[in-house]
Amino acid sequence: MWSGIRSRKKSTRRNKRNNFEMIEVVASMARGPVFLAGEALECLITFTNPMSHLSTSASSEMLAWASAQIHCQVHASENRVALPTQGTKQDVQAESDTVLIPSRGERGQCVLDTPPKILFCDLRLDPGESKTYSYSEVVPTDGPPSFRGQAVKYVYKLTIGCQRVNSPIKLLRVPFRVLVLHGMPEPPFPRDEEVAPSNPFLEEEEGSRRDTRSLERALDMLMITTSRRCPYMFNITNMRGKVAKFCIFKTVYRLGEDIIGTFTFSEGDIPCLQYSVSLQSEEEVQEQYQRCPGQAVSVTGHGRHLESCLHTASSHFSLPVPLNVTPGFTTDIVMLRWRLHFEFVTAREPVEAPVVLQNQSEVTVWTGAEHVDVDTFSWDLPIKVLPTNPTLASYVSQFTGTNSINI
């Protein structure tokens, strides 16, 4: 009996000691959690021994190594997408194995990853000591954008792996968002320039300057593309005649912009009782990956304007493009398009307008007809949605760009 009590006491002391022996790892993307493909992602990773040097149980802590890399996972709906099965990877690495697999334990398939970069080997932290390492990597331009669709999801994460001696590998993941701008300039410097000899005192400053210039060129190109204005005029008609004239000044928009259009009903022959305009995205699985041949396109609404317009000479609408949606893109698996979807309700017969006498002093109330025979029809106008400044998109991101773990 006494030996059992002593054994429990030893176990309790051992557990307490293990609970105090830890290193806190914090990863933070200072610029924010949204990046353009081709832009340099920078993350500060801090390792801290939280024990106070005044504590009687304080001791130095050791880490064998730490590394970091970017990877992108694709998750597909089994009911809609038939992805080819990947070869079974050995994801059963031993707990003490030093091989870093960033997608270990993740759902879906890894479609992109960057080479791992070693942060350090054999790190010793005294009680209360912290050390910060900077990780920098260009977000690949040949990958998909971040996307959460009904059939397919593309998810980006920065994974930091670290390990104590004779202990299992611990993974810290920091999710972030990637916007892809087609025509983005190549990475800030060629690969051969990256390894060329350079002044170590100027290397960091020059690299930062190159990254800034690359981002500025991309944003300038984006602004020029989405600032071009030219009135596009459309005659809205049905089988009975002309309903209205529609005008829109451009069909290419950035995330966060307002889509503005005007209707002129006074030029129509058919009375329009009501119209609606919806901003919609169309997600279409590529034919070779469709679970069922000819399956329907998934349509998602992102905003709607509805207005009654009987006896209205003109009207306009304004629909904002949300900052958190994904611009149009195409991959081997899925295609995302954008459109404005219009619906009109028109009268089959003329509807008399209320008559107001010129010298009438009393207020009159006009009552509409109780029954009107109507027709309905719809029309789709394709548009393009492009990315925006990643700093602006960071304000509404679901990610914080920061995560931590105790090892």
Short mmCIF file of C-alpha atoms in Angstrom, two decimals:
data_model
loop_
_atom_site.label_atom_id
_atom_site.label_comp_id
_atom_site.label_asym_id
_atom_site.label_seq_id
_atom_site.Cartn_x
_atom_site.Cartn_y
_atom_site.Cartn_z
CA MET A 1 0.00 0.00 0.00
CA TRP A 2 2.76 2.44 0.95
CA SER A 3 4.68 1.63 -2.24
CA GLY A 4 1.57 2.43 -4.30
CA ILE A 5 1.24 5.85 -2.64
CA ARG A 6 4.94 6.60 -3.26
CA SER A 7 4.54 5.57 -6.92
CA ARG A 8 1.58 7.92 -7.38
CA LYS A 9 3.50 10.80 -5.75
CA LYS A 10 6.45 10.23 -8.11
CA SER A 11 4.10 10.18 -11.09
CA THR A 12 2.47 13.43 -9.92
CA ARG A 13 5.86 15.15 -9.57
CA ARG A 14 6.86 13.89 -13.02
CA ASN A 15 3.64 15.22 -14.62
CA LYS A 16 4.08 18.61 -12.95
CA ARG A 17 7.65 18.81 -14.23
CA ASN A 18 6.56 17.93 -17.78
CA ASN A 19 3.79 20.53 -17.67
CA PHE A 20 6.31 23.25 -16.85
CA GLU A 21 8.80 22.14 -19.51
CA MET A 22 7.48 23.84 -22.61
CA ILE A 23 8.37 26.28 -25.36
CA GLU A 24 5.82 28.71 -26.73
CA VAL A 25 5.88 29.21 -30.52
CA VAL A 26 4.08 32.21 -32.04
CA ALA A 27 3.85 32.88 -35.80
CA SER A 28 2.64 36.25 -37.05
CA MET A 29 2.21 37.66 -40.55
CA ALA A 30 2.70 41.35 -39.83
CA ARG A 31 1.43 42.59 -43.22
CA GLY A 32 -1.84 40.70 -42.88
CA PRO A 33 -3.28 37.32 -43.95
CA VAL A 34 -3.96 38.11 -47.65
CA PHE A 35 -1.37 37.97 -50.45
CA LEU A 36 -1.18 38.20 -54.23
CA ALA A 37 0.35 35.22 -55.99
CA GLY A 38 3.91 36.24 -56.87
CA GLU A 39 4.20 38.41 -53.76
CA ALA A 40 6.64 37.63 -50.95
CA LEU A 41 4.99 36.27 -47.79
CA GLU A 42 6.85 37.23 -44.63
CA CYS A 43 6.22 35.75 -41.22
CA LEU A 44 7.95 36.31 -37.88
CA ILE A 45 8.24 33.16 -35.76
CA THR A 46 9.11 33.61 -32.08
CA PHE A 47 10.26 30.82 -29.75
CA THR A 48 10.00 31.59 -26.03
CA ASN A 49 10.91 29.78 -22.85
CA PRO A 50 8.14 31.18 -20.61
CA MET A 51 9.66 30.04 -17.33
CA SER A 52 10.97 32.84 -15.12
CA HIS A 53 14.64 32.67 -14.21
CA LEU A 54 13.54 33.21 -10.59
CA SER A 55 11.57 29.97 -10.55
CA THR A 56 13.17 27.10 -8.66
CA SER A 57 12.15 24.65 -11.40
CA ALA A 58 13.43 26.86 -14.23
CA SER A 59 15.80 25.24 -16.70
CA SER A 60 17.04 25.74 -20.24
CA GLU A 61 14.96 24.25 -23.05
CA MET A 62 16.30 22.71 -26.26
CA LEU A 63 14.80 22.34 -29.73
CA ALA A 64 16.47 20.10 -32.29
CA TRP A 65 15.26 21.96 -35.39
CA ALA A 66 12.45 24.00 -36.96
CA SER A 67 11.47 24.60 -40.58
CA ALA A 68 8.62 26.21 -42.50
CA GLN A 69 6.93 25.91 -45.88
CA ILE A 70 3.76 26.86 -47.76
CA HIS A 71 1.26 24.30 -49.03
CA CYS A 72 -2.17 24.31 -50.67
CA GLN A 73 -4.82 21.64 -50.12
CA VAL A 74 -7.78 20.89 -52.38
CA HIS A 75 -10.96 19.49 -50.84
CA ALA A 76 -13.60 18.18 -53.25
CA SER A 77 -17.21 17.18 -52.73
CA GLU A 78 -17.48 13.44 -53.34
CA ASN A 79 -21.01 13.93 -54.71
CA ARG A 80 -19.89 16.37 -57.41
CA VAL A 81 -16.20 15.81 -58.14
CA ALA A 82 -14.40 12.62 -59.16
CA LEU A 83 -10.75 13.32 -58.34
CA PRO A 84 -8.12 10.77 -59.35
CA THR A 85 -6.90 8.80 -56.37
CA GLN A 86 -3.38 9.60 -55.30
CA GLY A 87 -0.90 6.93 -54.44
CA THR A 88 -0.99 6.07 -50.76
CA LYS A 89 1.67 8.17 -49.13
CA GLN A 90 3.25 6.91 -45.95
CA ASP A 91 1.61 9.29 -43.54
CA VAL A 92 2.49 7.09 -40.60
CA GLN A 93 5.86 8.60 -39.88
CA ALA A 94 7.27 7.63 -36.54
CA GLU A 95 6.78 10.08 -33.72
CA SER A 96 10.53 10.69 -33.56
CA ASP A 97 10.95 10.95 -37.34
CA THR A 98 12.58 14.20 -38.50
CA VAL A 99 10.85 14.24 -41.90
CA LEU A 100 8.45 17.18 -42.16
CA ILE A 101 5.21 16.48 -44.05
CA PRO A 102 3.29 19.80 -43.90
CA SER A 103 -0.01 18.29 -45.06
CA ARG A 104 0.04 15.50 -42.45
CA GLY A 105 -3.39 15.13 -40.93
CA GLU A 106 -4.98 17.54 -43.44
CA ARG A 107 -8.10 16.71 -45.44
CA GLY A 108 -7.94 16.49 -49.22
CA GLN A 109 -4.93 16.41 -51.52
CA CYS A 110 -1.86 18.63 -51.57
CA VAL A 111 -1.74 20.38 -54.95
CA LEU A 112 1.14 22.74 -54.23
CA ASP A 113 3.99 23.10 -51.76
CA THR A 114 7.18 25.10 -51.59
CA PRO A 115 10.56 23.71 -50.57
CA PRO A 116 11.00 23.69 -46.78
CA LYS A 117 13.31 26.30 -45.28
CA ILE A 118 15.29 25.52 -42.14
CA LEU A 119 14.85 28.17 -39.46
CA PHE A 120 17.49 26.77 -37.09
CA CYS A 121 19.14 23.65 -35.68
CA ASP A 122 19.92 23.04 -31.99
CA LEU A 123 18.23 26.02 -30.36
CA ARG A 124 18.83 26.57 -26.65
CA LEU A 125 16.52 28.90 -24.70
CA ASP A 126 17.31 29.95 -21.15
CA PRO A 127 14.43 30.75 -18.76
CA GLY A 128 12.59 33.87 -19.97
CA GLU A 129 14.56 34.00 -23.23
CA SER A 130 12.96 34.52 -26.67
CA LYS A 131 14.35 34.27 -30.17
CA THR A 132 12.61 35.42 -33.34
CA TYR A 133 13.24 34.11 -36.86
CA SER A 134 12.01 35.60 -40.12
CA TYR A 135 10.53 33.36 -42.81
CA SER A 136 10.09 34.69 -46.34
CA GLU A 137 8.81 32.90 -49.43
CA VAL A 138 7.30 34.00 -52.74
CA VAL A 139 3.72 32.74 -53.08
CA PRO A 140 3.80 30.57 -56.23
CA THR A 141 2.15 32.09 -59.29
CA ASP A 142 1.15 28.74 -60.77
CA GLY A 143 -1.25 27.78 -57.98
CA PRO A 144 -5.00 28.31 -57.61
CA PRO A 145 -6.52 31.15 -55.56
CA SER A 146 -8.05 30.55 -52.15
CA PHE A 147 -11.60 29.39 -52.78
CA ARG A 148 -14.48 27.93 -50.77
CA GLY A 149 -17.03 26.70 -53.30
CA GLN A 150 -19.84 24.20 -53.19
CA ALA A 151 -17.88 21.54 -55.08
CA VAL A 152 -14.22 22.46 -54.53
CA LYS A 153 -12.19 24.24 -51.86
CA TYR A 154 -8.59 25.48 -52.14
CA VAL A 155 -6.95 26.23 -48.77
CA TYR A 156 -3.49 27.75 -48.21
CA LYS A 157 -1.48 27.36 -45.02
CA LEU A 158 1.98 28.16 -43.75
CA THR A 159 3.17 25.17 -41.72
CA ILE A 160 5.97 25.44 -39.17
CA GLY A 161 7.37 22.14 -37.98
CA CYS A 162 9.61 21.82 -34.92
CA GLN A 163 10.87 19.00 -32.75
CA ARG A 164 12.52 18.38 -29.43
CA VAL A 165 15.16 15.67 -29.21
CA ASN A 166 13.53 12.23 -29.00
CA SER A 167 10.05 13.79 -29.16
CA PRO A 168 7.31 13.85 -31.79
CA ILE A 169 7.20 16.57 -34.44
CA LYS A 170 4.81 19.41 -33.67
CA LEU A 171 3.12 21.37 -36.47
CA LEU A 172 1.92 24.97 -36.23
CA ARG A 173 -0.35 26.02 -39.11
CA VAL A 174 -1.21 29.59 -40.08
CA PRO A 175 -3.97 29.79 -42.72
CA PHE A 176 -3.90 32.68 -45.17
CA ARG A 177 -5.65 33.82 -48.34
CA VAL A 178 -4.17 33.99 -51.84
CA LEU A 179 -5.50 36.19 -54.65
CA VAL A 180 -4.37 35.35 -58.18
CA LEU A 181 -3.99 38.15 -60.71
CA HIS A 182 -3.37 36.81 -64.19
CA GLY A 183 -0.44 38.63 -65.74
CA MET A 184 1.22 39.24 -62.36
CA PRO A 185 4.93 40.03 -62.86
CA GLU A 186 7.33 37.17 -62.29
CA PRO A 187 8.79 36.68 -58.79
CA PRO A 188 10.70 39.76 -57.59
CA PHE A 189 14.09 38.34 -58.61
CA PRO A 190 15.28 35.37 -60.69
CA ARG A 191 16.36 32.25 -58.88
CA ASP A 192 19.98 32.65 -59.98
CA GLU A 193 20.02 36.17 -58.55
CA GLU A 194 18.73 34.82 -55.24
CA VAL A 195 21.85 32.72 -54.70
CA ALA A 196 24.33 35.20 -56.19
CA PRO A 197 26.90 36.75 -53.82
CA SER A 198 25.70 40.04 -52.40
CA ASN A 199 26.44 42.53 -49.67
CA PRO A 200 24.95 40.99 -46.48
CA PHE A 201 24.30 44.45 -45.04
CA LEU A 202 22.21 45.52 -48.04
CA GLU A 203 20.59 42.20 -48.95
CA GLU A 204 17.51 42.59 -46.75
CA GLU A 205 16.89 46.18 -47.82
CA GLU A 206 17.30 45.38 -51.53
CA GLY A 207 15.03 42.34 -51.30
CA SER A 208 12.31 44.38 -49.59
CA ARG A 209 12.62 47.06 -52.28
CA ARG A 210 12.24 44.47 -55.06
CA ASP A 211 9.17 42.96 -53.43
CA THR A 212 7.57 46.39 -53.10
CA ARG A 213 8.21 47.21 -56.76
CA SER A 214 6.70 43.89 -57.87
CA LEU A 215 3.55 44.47 -55.84
CA GLU A 216 3.27 48.05 -57.05
CA ARG A 217 3.51 46.96 -60.70
CA ALA A 218 0.77 44.39 -60.20
CA LEU A 219 -1.52 46.87 -58.45
CA ASP A 220 -0.88 49.49 -61.14
CA MET A 221 -1.85 46.99 -63.81
CA LEU A 222 -4.97 46.10 -61.84
CA MET A 223 -6.00 49.75 -61.46
CA ILE A 224 -5.50 50.46 -65.18
CA THR A 225 -7.54 47.40 -66.20
CA THR A 226 -10.49 48.18 -63.91
CA SER A 227 -10.49 51.97 -64.50
CA ARG A 228 -11.27 51.84 -68.21
CA ARG A 229 -14.77 53.16 -68.81
CA CYS A 230 -16.84 52.86 -71.95
CA PRO A 231 -20.64 52.93 -72.00
CA TYR A 232 -22.22 49.63 -72.97
CA MET A 233 -25.82 50.04 -74.16
CA PHE A 234 -28.34 47.17 -74.29
CA ASN A 235 -31.93 47.14 -75.52
CA ILE A 236 -34.03 44.98 -73.19
CA THR A 237 -36.78 43.29 -75.19
CA ASN A 238 -39.19 40.39 -74.93
CA MET A 239 -41.45 38.77 -77.49
CA ARG A 240 -43.91 41.68 -77.26
CA GLY A 241 -41.48 44.53 -77.82
CA LYS A 242 -38.92 46.81 -76.19
CA VAL A 243 -39.00 47.09 -72.41
CA ALA A 244 -36.12 49.45 -71.60
CA LYS A 245 -32.62 50.57 -72.46
CA PHE A 246 -29.85 49.50 -70.08
CA CYS A 247 -26.49 51.23 -69.68
CA ILE A 248 -23.40 50.07 -67.81
CA PHE A 249 -20.03 51.83 -68.02
CA LYS A 250 -17.74 48.84 -67.60
CA THR A 251 -17.79 45.07 -67.17
CA VAL A 252 -14.51 44.55 -65.26
CA TYR A 253 -14.48 45.19 -61.49
CA ARG A 254 -12.18 44.82 -58.51
CA LEU A 255 -13.20 43.26 -55.23
CA GLY A 256 -14.89 45.97 -53.15
CA GLU A 257 -16.07 48.04 -56.13
CA ASP A 258 -19.69 49.02 -56.77
CA ILE A 259 -21.42 47.82 -59.94
CA ILE A 260 -23.66 50.64 -61.16
CA GLY A 261 -26.17 50.44 -63.99
CA THR A 262 -29.09 52.54 -65.24
CA PHE A 263 -32.40 51.70 -66.90
CA THR A 264 -34.38 54.04 -69.17
CA PHE A 265 -37.97 52.79 -69.25
CA SER A 266 -39.33 55.85 -71.08
CA GLU A 267 -37.87 54.47 -74.32
CA GLY A 268 -39.73 51.17 -73.94
CA ASP A 269 -43.06 50.09 -75.42
CA ILE A 270 -43.92 47.45 -72.84
CA PRO A 271 -44.72 48.50 -69.24
CA CYS A 272 -42.22 47.08 -66.72
CA LEU A 273 -43.73 46.47 -63.30
CA GLN A 274 -40.65 45.25 -61.47
CA TYR A 275 -37.02 44.32 -62.03
CA SER A 276 -34.27 42.72 -60.00
CA VAL A 277 -30.50 42.50 -60.48
CA SER A 278 -28.39 39.85 -58.73
CA LEU A 279 -24.63 39.46 -58.56
CA GLN A 280 -23.93 35.77 -59.03
CA SER A 281 -20.95 33.43 -59.35
CA GLU A 282 -21.05 30.22 -61.36
CA GLU A 283 -18.95 27.26 -60.22
CA GLU A 284 -18.55 24.64 -62.94
CA VAL A 285 -16.64 21.40 -62.49
CA GLN A 286 -14.52 20.57 -65.53
CA GLU A 287 -16.09 17.84 -67.64
CA GLN A 288 -13.41 15.21 -67.01
CA TYR A 289 -13.89 15.55 -63.22
CA GLN A 290 -17.70 15.65 -63.11
CA ARG A 291 -19.22 12.92 -60.96
CA CYS A 292 -22.29 12.81 -63.24
CA PRO A 293 -22.00 13.78 -66.93
CA GLY A 294 -23.74 17.06 -67.68
CA GLN A 295 -24.24 17.96 -64.03
CA ALA A 296 -25.64 21.40 -63.28
CA VAL A 297 -23.52 24.47 -62.63
CA SER A 298 -23.57 25.70 -59.01
CA VAL A 299 -24.85 29.29 -58.80
CA THR A 300 -24.28 31.43 -55.69
CA GLY A 301 -25.83 34.85 -55.09
CA HIS A 302 -23.76 37.66 -53.54
CA GLY A 303 -26.21 40.56 -53.53
CA ARG A 304 -29.59 41.57 -55.01
CA HIS A 305 -31.36 44.79 -55.92
CA LEU A 306 -35.18 44.69 -56.31
CA GLU A 307 -37.31 47.63 -57.41
CA SER A 308 -40.86 48.35 -58.55
CA CYS A 309 -40.75 50.58 -61.60
CA LEU A 310 -44.25 50.98 -63.05
CA HIS A 311 -44.64 54.50 -64.57
CA THR A 312 -40.96 55.16 -63.82
CA ALA A 313 -39.04 56.99 -66.53
CA SER A 314 -35.59 55.83 -65.34
CA SER A 315 -33.96 53.93 -62.52
CA HIS A 316 -30.53 52.79 -61.39
CA PHE A 317 -28.98 50.17 -59.13
CA SER A 318 -25.73 49.76 -57.20
CA LEU A 319 -24.37 46.35 -56.17
CA PRO A 320 -21.09 46.09 -54.24
CA VAL A 321 -18.67 43.27 -55.04
CA PRO A 322 -17.85 41.79 -51.60
CA LEU A 323 -14.20 41.83 -50.53
CA ASN A 324 -14.34 38.26 -49.26
CA VAL A 325 -15.39 36.54 -52.51
CA THR A 326 -13.05 34.86 -55.00
CA PRO A 327 -12.34 36.50 -58.38
CA GLY A 328 -12.92 34.45 -61.51
CA PHE A 329 -10.38 31.70 -62.22
CA THR A 330 -9.88 28.39 -64.01
CA THR A 331 -8.01 25.26 -62.89
CA ASP A 332 -7.92 21.68 -64.17
CA ILE A 333 -10.74 20.83 -61.76
CA VAL A 334 -13.08 23.80 -61.61
CA MET A 335 -13.98 27.10 -63.28
CA LEU A 336 -15.47 30.16 -61.58
CA ARG A 337 -17.32 32.82 -63.61
CA TRP A 338 -19.25 35.96 -62.66
CA ARG A 339 -22.45 37.46 -64.05
CA LEU A 340 -25.26 39.91 -63.45
CA HIS A 341 -28.60 38.12 -63.47
CA PHE A 342 -31.62 40.27 -64.44
CA GLU A 343 -35.28 39.39 -63.97
CA PHE A 344 -38.14 41.49 -65.36
CA VAL A 345 -41.89 41.44 -64.75
CA THR A 346 -43.82 43.14 -67.58
CA ALA A 347 -47.50 43.79 -68.25
CA ARG A 348 -49.17 42.21 -71.27
CA GLU A 349 -51.49 45.21 -71.71
CA PRO A 350 -50.86 48.96 -71.24
CA VAL A 351 -51.38 50.21 -67.69
CA GLU A 352 -52.91 53.67 -67.42
CA ALA A 353 -50.87 56.16 -65.46
CA PRO A 354 -52.52 58.32 -62.77
CA VAL A 355 -53.73 61.68 -64.02
CA VAL A 356 -52.93 64.74 -61.90
CA LEU A 357 -54.77 67.96 -62.81
CA GLN A 358 -52.64 71.06 -63.09
CA ASN A 359 -54.68 73.17 -60.64
CA GLN A 360 -55.56 70.34 -58.29
CA SER A 361 -55.02 71.38 -54.65
CA GLU A 362 -56.13 68.25 -52.82
CA VAL A 363 -54.05 65.14 -52.37
CA THR A 364 -55.22 62.23 -54.45
CA VAL A 365 -54.46 58.55 -54.00
CA TRP A 366 -53.90 56.35 -57.01
CA THR A 367 -54.83 52.70 -56.61
CA GLY A 368 -53.22 50.21 -58.92
CA ALA A 369 -55.14 47.56 -60.82
CA GLU A 370 -56.16 44.54 -58.77
CA HIS A 371 -55.29 42.12 -61.54
CA VAL A 372 -52.64 42.48 -64.22
CA ASP A 373 -51.61 39.80 -66.71
CA VAL A 374 -47.82 39.65 -66.67
CA ASP A 375 -44.86 38.06 -68.39
CA THR A 376 -41.52 37.31 -66.77
CA PHE A 377 -38.16 36.84 -68.39
CA SER A 378 -34.51 36.89 -67.38
CA TRP A 379 -31.16 37.85 -68.87
CA ASP A 380 -27.55 37.22 -67.87
CA LEU A 381 -24.69 39.66 -68.47
CA PRO A 382 -21.19 38.15 -68.01
CA ILE A 383 -18.72 40.34 -66.08
CA LYS A 384 -15.17 39.94 -64.82
CA VAL A 385 -14.19 40.19 -61.17
CA LEU A 386 -10.50 40.75 -60.39
CA PRO A 387 -8.55 40.91 -57.11
CA THR A 388 -7.87 44.07 -55.13
CA ASN A 389 -5.07 45.38 -52.95
CA PRO A 390 -4.35 42.52 -50.49
CA THR A 391 -4.02 45.00 -47.61
CA LEU A 392 -7.61 46.12 -48.21
CA ALA A 393 -8.86 42.53 -48.40
CA SER A 394 -7.13 41.77 -45.07
CA TYR A 395 -9.61 43.97 -43.20
CA VAL A 396 -12.47 41.54 -43.83
CA SER A 397 -10.48 38.30 -43.83
CA GLN A 398 -11.66 35.45 -41.61
CA PHE A 399 -8.01 34.77 -40.84
CA THR A 400 -5.88 36.70 -38.35
CA GLY A 401 -2.47 35.81 -39.76
CA THR A 402 -1.37 34.71 -36.26
CA ASN A 403 -1.30 31.37 -34.47
CA SER A 404 0.57 29.77 -31.58
CA ILE A 405 1.38 26.42 -30.03
CA ASN A 406 3.12 25.07 -26.92
CA ILE A 407 5.61 22.26 -27.41
#
